[in-house]
Short mmCIF file of C-alpha atoms in Angstrom, two decimals:
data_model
loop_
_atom_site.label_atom_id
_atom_site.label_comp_id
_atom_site.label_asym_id
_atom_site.label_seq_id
_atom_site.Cartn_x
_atom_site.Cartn_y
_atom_site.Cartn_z
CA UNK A 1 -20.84 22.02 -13.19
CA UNK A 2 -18.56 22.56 -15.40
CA UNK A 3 -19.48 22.94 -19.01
CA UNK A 4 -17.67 21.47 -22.24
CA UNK A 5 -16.83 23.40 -25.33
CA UNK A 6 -17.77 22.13 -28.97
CA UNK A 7 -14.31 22.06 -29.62
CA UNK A 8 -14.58 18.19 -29.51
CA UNK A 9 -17.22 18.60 -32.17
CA UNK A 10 -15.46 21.14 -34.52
CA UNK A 11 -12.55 18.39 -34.35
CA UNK A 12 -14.64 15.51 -35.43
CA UNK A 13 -16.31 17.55 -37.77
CA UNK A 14 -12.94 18.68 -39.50
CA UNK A 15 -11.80 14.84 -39.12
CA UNK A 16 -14.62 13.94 -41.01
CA UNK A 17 -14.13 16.62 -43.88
CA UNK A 18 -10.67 15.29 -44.15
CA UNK A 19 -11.82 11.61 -44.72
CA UNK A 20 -14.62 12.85 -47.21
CA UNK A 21 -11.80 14.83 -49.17
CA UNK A 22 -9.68 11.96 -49.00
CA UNK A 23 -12.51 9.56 -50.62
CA UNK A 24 -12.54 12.04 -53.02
CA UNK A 25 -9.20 12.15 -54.01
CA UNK A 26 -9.49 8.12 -54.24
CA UNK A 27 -11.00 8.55 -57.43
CA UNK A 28 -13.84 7.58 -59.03
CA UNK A 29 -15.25 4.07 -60.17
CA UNK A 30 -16.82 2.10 -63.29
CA UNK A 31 -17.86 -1.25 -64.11
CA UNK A 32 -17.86 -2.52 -67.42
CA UNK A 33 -19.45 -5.03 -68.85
CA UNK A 34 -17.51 -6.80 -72.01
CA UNK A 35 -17.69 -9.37 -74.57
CA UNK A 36 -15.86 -12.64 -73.43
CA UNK A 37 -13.59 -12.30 -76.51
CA UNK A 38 -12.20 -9.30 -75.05
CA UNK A 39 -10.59 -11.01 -71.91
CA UNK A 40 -6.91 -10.62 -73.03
CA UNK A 41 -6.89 -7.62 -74.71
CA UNK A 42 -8.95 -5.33 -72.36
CA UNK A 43 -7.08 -6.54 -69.72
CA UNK A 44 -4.27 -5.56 -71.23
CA UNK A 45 -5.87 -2.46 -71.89
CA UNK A 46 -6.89 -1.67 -68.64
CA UNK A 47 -3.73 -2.15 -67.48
CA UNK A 48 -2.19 0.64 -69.43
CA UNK A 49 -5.01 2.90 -68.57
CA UNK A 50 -4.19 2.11 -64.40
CA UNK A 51 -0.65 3.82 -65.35
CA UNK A 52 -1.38 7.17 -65.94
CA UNK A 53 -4.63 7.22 -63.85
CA UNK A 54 -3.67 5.35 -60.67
CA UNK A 55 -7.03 6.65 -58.48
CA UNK A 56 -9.22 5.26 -60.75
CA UNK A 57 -11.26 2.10 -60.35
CA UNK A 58 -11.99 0.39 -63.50
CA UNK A 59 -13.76 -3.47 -62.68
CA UNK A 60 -14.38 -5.43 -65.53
CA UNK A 61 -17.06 -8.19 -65.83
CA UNK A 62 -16.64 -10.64 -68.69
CA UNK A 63 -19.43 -12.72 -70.33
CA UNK A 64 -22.00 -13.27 -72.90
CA UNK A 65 -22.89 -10.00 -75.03
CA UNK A 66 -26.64 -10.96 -74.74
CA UNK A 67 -26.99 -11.38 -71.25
CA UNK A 68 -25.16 -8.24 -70.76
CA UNK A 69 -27.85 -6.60 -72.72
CA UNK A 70 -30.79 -8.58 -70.58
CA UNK A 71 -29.08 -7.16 -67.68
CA UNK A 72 -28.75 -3.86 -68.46
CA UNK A 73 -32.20 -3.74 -69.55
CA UNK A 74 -32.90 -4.87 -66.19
CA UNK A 75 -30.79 -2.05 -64.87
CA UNK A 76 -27.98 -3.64 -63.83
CA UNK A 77 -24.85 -1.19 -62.77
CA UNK A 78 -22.81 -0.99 -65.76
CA UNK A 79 -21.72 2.01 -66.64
CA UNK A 80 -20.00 0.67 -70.16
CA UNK A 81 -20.86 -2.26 -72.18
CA UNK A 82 -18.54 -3.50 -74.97
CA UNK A 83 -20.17 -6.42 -77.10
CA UNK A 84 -19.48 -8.37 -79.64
CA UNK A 85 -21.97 -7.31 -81.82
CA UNK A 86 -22.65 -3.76 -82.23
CA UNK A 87 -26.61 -4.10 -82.62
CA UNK A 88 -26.81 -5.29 -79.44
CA UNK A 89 -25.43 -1.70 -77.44
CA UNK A 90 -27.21 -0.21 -80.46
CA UNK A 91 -30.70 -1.46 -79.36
CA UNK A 92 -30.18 -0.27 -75.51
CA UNK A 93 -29.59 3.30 -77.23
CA UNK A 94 -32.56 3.16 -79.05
CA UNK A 95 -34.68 1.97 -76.03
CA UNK A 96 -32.69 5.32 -73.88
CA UNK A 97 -30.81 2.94 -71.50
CA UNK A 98 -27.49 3.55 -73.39
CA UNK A 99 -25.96 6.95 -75.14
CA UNK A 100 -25.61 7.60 -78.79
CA UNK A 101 -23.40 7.15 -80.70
CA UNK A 102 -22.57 3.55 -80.26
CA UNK A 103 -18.71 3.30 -81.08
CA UNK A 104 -17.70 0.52 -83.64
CA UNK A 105 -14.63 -0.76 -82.22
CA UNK A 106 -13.28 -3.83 -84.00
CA UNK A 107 -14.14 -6.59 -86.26
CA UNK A 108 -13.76 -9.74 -85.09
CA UNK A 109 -12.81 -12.99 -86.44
CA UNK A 110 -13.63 -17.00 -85.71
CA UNK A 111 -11.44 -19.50 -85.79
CA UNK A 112 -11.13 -23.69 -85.95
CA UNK A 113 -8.85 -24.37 -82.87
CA UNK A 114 -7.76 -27.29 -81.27
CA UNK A 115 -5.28 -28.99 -78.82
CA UNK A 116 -5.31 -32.51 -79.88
CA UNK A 117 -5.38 -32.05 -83.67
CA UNK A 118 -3.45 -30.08 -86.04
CA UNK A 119 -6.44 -27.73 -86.78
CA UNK A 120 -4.08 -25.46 -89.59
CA UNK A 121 -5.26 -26.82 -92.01
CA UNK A 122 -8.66 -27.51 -91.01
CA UNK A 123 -11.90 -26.52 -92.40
CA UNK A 124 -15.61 -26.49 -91.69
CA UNK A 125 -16.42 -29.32 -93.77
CA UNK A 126 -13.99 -31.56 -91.69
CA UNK A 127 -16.20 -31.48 -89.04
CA UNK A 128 -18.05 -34.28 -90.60
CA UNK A 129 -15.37 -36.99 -89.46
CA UNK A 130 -17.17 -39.06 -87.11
CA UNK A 131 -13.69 -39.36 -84.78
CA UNK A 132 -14.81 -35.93 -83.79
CA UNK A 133 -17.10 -36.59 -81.25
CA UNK A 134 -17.43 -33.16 -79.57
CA UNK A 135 -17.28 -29.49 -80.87
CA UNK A 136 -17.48 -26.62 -78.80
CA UNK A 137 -19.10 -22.94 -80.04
CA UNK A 138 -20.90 -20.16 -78.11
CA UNK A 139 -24.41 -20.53 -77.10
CA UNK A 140 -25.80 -19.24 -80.16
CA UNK A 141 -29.31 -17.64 -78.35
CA UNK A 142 -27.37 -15.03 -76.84
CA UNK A 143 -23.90 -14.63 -77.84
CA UNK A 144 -23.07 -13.16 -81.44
CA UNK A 145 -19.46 -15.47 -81.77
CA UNK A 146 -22.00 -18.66 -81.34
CA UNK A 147 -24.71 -17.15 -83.90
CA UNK A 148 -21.60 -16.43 -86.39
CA UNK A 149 -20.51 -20.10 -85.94
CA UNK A 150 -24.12 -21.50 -86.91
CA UNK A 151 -24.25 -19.01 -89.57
CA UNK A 152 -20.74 -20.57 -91.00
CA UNK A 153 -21.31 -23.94 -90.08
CA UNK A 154 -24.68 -23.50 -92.24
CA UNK A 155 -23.06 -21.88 -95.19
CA UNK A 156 -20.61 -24.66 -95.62
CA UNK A 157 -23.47 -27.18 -95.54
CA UNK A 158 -22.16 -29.43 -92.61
CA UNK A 159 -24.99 -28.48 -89.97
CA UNK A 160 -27.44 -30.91 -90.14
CA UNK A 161 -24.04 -33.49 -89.77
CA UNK A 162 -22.61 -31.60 -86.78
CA UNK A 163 -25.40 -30.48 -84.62
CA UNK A 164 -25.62 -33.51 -82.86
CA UNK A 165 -22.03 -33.24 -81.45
CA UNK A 166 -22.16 -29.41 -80.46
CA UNK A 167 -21.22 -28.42 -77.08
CA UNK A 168 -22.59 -25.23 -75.89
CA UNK A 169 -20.49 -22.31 -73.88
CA UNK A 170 -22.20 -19.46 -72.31
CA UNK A 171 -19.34 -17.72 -73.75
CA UNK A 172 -16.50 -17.74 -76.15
CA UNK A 173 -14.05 -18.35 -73.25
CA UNK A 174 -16.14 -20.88 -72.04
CA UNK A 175 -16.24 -22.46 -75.70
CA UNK A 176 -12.77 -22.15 -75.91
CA UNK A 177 -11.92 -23.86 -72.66
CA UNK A 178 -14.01 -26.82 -73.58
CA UNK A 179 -11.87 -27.16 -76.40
CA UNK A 180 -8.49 -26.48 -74.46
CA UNK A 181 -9.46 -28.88 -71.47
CA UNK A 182 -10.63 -31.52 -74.20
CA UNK A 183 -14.32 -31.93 -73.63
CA UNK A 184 -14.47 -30.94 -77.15
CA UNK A 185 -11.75 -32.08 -79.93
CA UNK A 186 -12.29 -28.90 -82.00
CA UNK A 187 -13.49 -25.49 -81.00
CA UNK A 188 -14.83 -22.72 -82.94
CA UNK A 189 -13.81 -19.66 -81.09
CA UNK A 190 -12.87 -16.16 -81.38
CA UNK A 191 -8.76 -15.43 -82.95
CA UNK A 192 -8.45 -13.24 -79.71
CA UNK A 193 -8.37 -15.88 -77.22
CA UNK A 194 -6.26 -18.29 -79.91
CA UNK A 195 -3.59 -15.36 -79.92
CA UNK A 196 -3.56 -15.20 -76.23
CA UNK A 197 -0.42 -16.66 -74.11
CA UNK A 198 -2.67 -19.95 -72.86
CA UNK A 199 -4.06 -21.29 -75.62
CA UNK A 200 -1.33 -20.15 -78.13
CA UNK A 201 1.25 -22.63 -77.26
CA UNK A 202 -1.34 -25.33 -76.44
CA UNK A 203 -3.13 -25.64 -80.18
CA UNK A 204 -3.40 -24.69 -83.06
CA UNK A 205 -6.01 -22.91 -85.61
CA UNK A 206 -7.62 -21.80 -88.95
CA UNK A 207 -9.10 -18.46 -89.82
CA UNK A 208 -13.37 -19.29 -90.75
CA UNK A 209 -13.62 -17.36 -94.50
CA UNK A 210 -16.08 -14.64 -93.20
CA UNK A 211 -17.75 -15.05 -96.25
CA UNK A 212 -19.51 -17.79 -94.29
CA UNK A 213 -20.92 -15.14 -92.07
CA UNK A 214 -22.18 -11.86 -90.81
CA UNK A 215 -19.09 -9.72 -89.69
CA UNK A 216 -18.26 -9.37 -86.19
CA UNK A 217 -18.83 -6.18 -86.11
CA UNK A 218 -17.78 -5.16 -82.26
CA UNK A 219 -19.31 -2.01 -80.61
CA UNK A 220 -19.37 0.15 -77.33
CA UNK A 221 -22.06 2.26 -75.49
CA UNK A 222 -21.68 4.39 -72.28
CA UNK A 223 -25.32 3.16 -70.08
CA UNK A 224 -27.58 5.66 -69.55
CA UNK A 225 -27.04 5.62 -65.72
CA UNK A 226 -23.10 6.56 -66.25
CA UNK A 227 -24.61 9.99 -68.50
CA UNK A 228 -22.92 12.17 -65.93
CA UNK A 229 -19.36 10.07 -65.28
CA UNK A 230 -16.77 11.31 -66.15
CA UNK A 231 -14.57 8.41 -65.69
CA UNK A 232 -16.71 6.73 -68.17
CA UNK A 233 -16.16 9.21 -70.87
CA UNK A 234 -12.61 9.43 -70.25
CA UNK A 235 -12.26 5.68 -70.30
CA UNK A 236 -14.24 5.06 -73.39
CA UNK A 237 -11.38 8.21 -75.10
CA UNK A 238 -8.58 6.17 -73.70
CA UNK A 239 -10.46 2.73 -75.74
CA UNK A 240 -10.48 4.96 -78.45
CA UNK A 241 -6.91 5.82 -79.11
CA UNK A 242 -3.86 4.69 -80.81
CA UNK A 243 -2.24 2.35 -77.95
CA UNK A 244 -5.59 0.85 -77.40
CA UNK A 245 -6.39 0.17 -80.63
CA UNK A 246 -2.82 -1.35 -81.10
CA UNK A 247 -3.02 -3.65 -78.53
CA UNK A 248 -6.70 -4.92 -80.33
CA UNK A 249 -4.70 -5.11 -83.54
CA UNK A 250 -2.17 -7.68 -81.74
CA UNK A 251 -5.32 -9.61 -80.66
CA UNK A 252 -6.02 -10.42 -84.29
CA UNK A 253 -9.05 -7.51 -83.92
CA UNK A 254 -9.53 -5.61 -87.27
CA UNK A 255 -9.78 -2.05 -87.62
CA UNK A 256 -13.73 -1.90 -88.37
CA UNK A 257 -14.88 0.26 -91.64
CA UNK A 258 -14.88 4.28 -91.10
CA UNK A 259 -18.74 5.20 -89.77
CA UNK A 260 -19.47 1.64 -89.01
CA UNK A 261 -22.97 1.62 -88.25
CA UNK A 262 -25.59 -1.53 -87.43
#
């Protein structure tokens, strides 16, 4: 009989070391979860990011800043969470499912917008006409743009008149497709998305006085479960820095106040 050597076996083995080091040198990976508002401009974002640091996998998920939190709280795999409204990350860090210190990021702003109307020179308190049968906002139980847009529809006393005719998003973008598609005349939504590329040539808008409101104050958190990633970290720099925050700036995003804190 003749007997074979493990030479077969050191083979395999050092084929197999070879893919592991070749997984490794893939790159590592994050999912974030972000603010709807943020659609344009992170992607933009990530983009540049992908240039310099071409093994790295950086998914982003999109919705409601809320239900981000609910998630995450239900431990969800997130590994960064951007939201709209900086008490929101703020809370998971005081609960230990997110790391201190939240990062203020922006401020952001709400707008009148609409396709069929020419909303420049619009205000709140023209939402009364009756030939506006349908305005669209973010659901205002879980995300902050919708609980800015009662707050200013309140302020300017025209509530009560416009309830009624509210359509609901679960989102911003969702809000602010109602309003392109024309389920809804009018839209409140965030400047971000009226700056982008498909809805700026399709409408037109009004800055909301934020006087009518709490600010959009916009903040970031790295989760609790990315504490050891490094590609985390060194995303949430790259956020951070000059080109980043330039390509906010274009997205009508204001530079928030230094030490911005909940």
């Amino acid at each position: 009989m003749r007997i074979r050597t493990n030479g077969g076996i050191q083979r395999g083995l050092l084929l197999l070391l070879i893919g592991w080091v070749g997984i490794a040198a893939a790159g590592e990976r994050i999912t974030i979860a972000a603010a709807s508002d943020l659609k344009f401009a992170l992607d933009e974002i990530v983009a540049d990011y992908r240039v310099t640091h071409r093994d790295d996998s950086v998914e982003v998920v999109y919705g409601s800043s809320g239900k981000f939190q609910t998630q995450i709280r239900q431990g969800a795999p997130y590994d960064l969470y951007f939201s709209a409204d900086i008490a929101y990350p703020q809370a998971l860090v005081d609960e230990g499912l997110a790391q201190a210190p939240v990062q203020a990021y922006a401020v952001g702003r709400l707008v009148l917008w609409s396709a069929g109307r020419d909303a420049s020179q619009m205000t709140l308190t023209d939402l009364r006409d009756p030939a506006i049968h349908r305005i669209a906002i973010a659901n205002p139980q879980h995300a902050p743009y919708g609980q800015r847009a009662e707050q200013a529809l309140r302020a300017a006393g025209v509530w009560d008149a416009v309830q009624p005719r509210l359509v609901f998003g679960d989102n911003i973008v969702q809000a602010a497709q109602f309003a392109q598609t024309g389920n809804a005349e009018v839209g409140i939504i965030a400047l971000s998305l009226a700056l982008n590329p498909e809805l700026a040539g399709q409408g037109s808008y009004a800055l909301v006085p934020e006087r009518l409101h709490q600010p959009l104050l916009q903040g970031m958190a790295v989760t609790a479960r990315a504490r050891d990633n490094a590609l985390a970290r060194r995303f949430a720099d790259f956020f951070a820095s000059t080109p980043a925050r330039a390509v906010l700036q274009r997205y009508g995003f204001l530079v928030p106040p230094p030490a911005a804190a909940p």
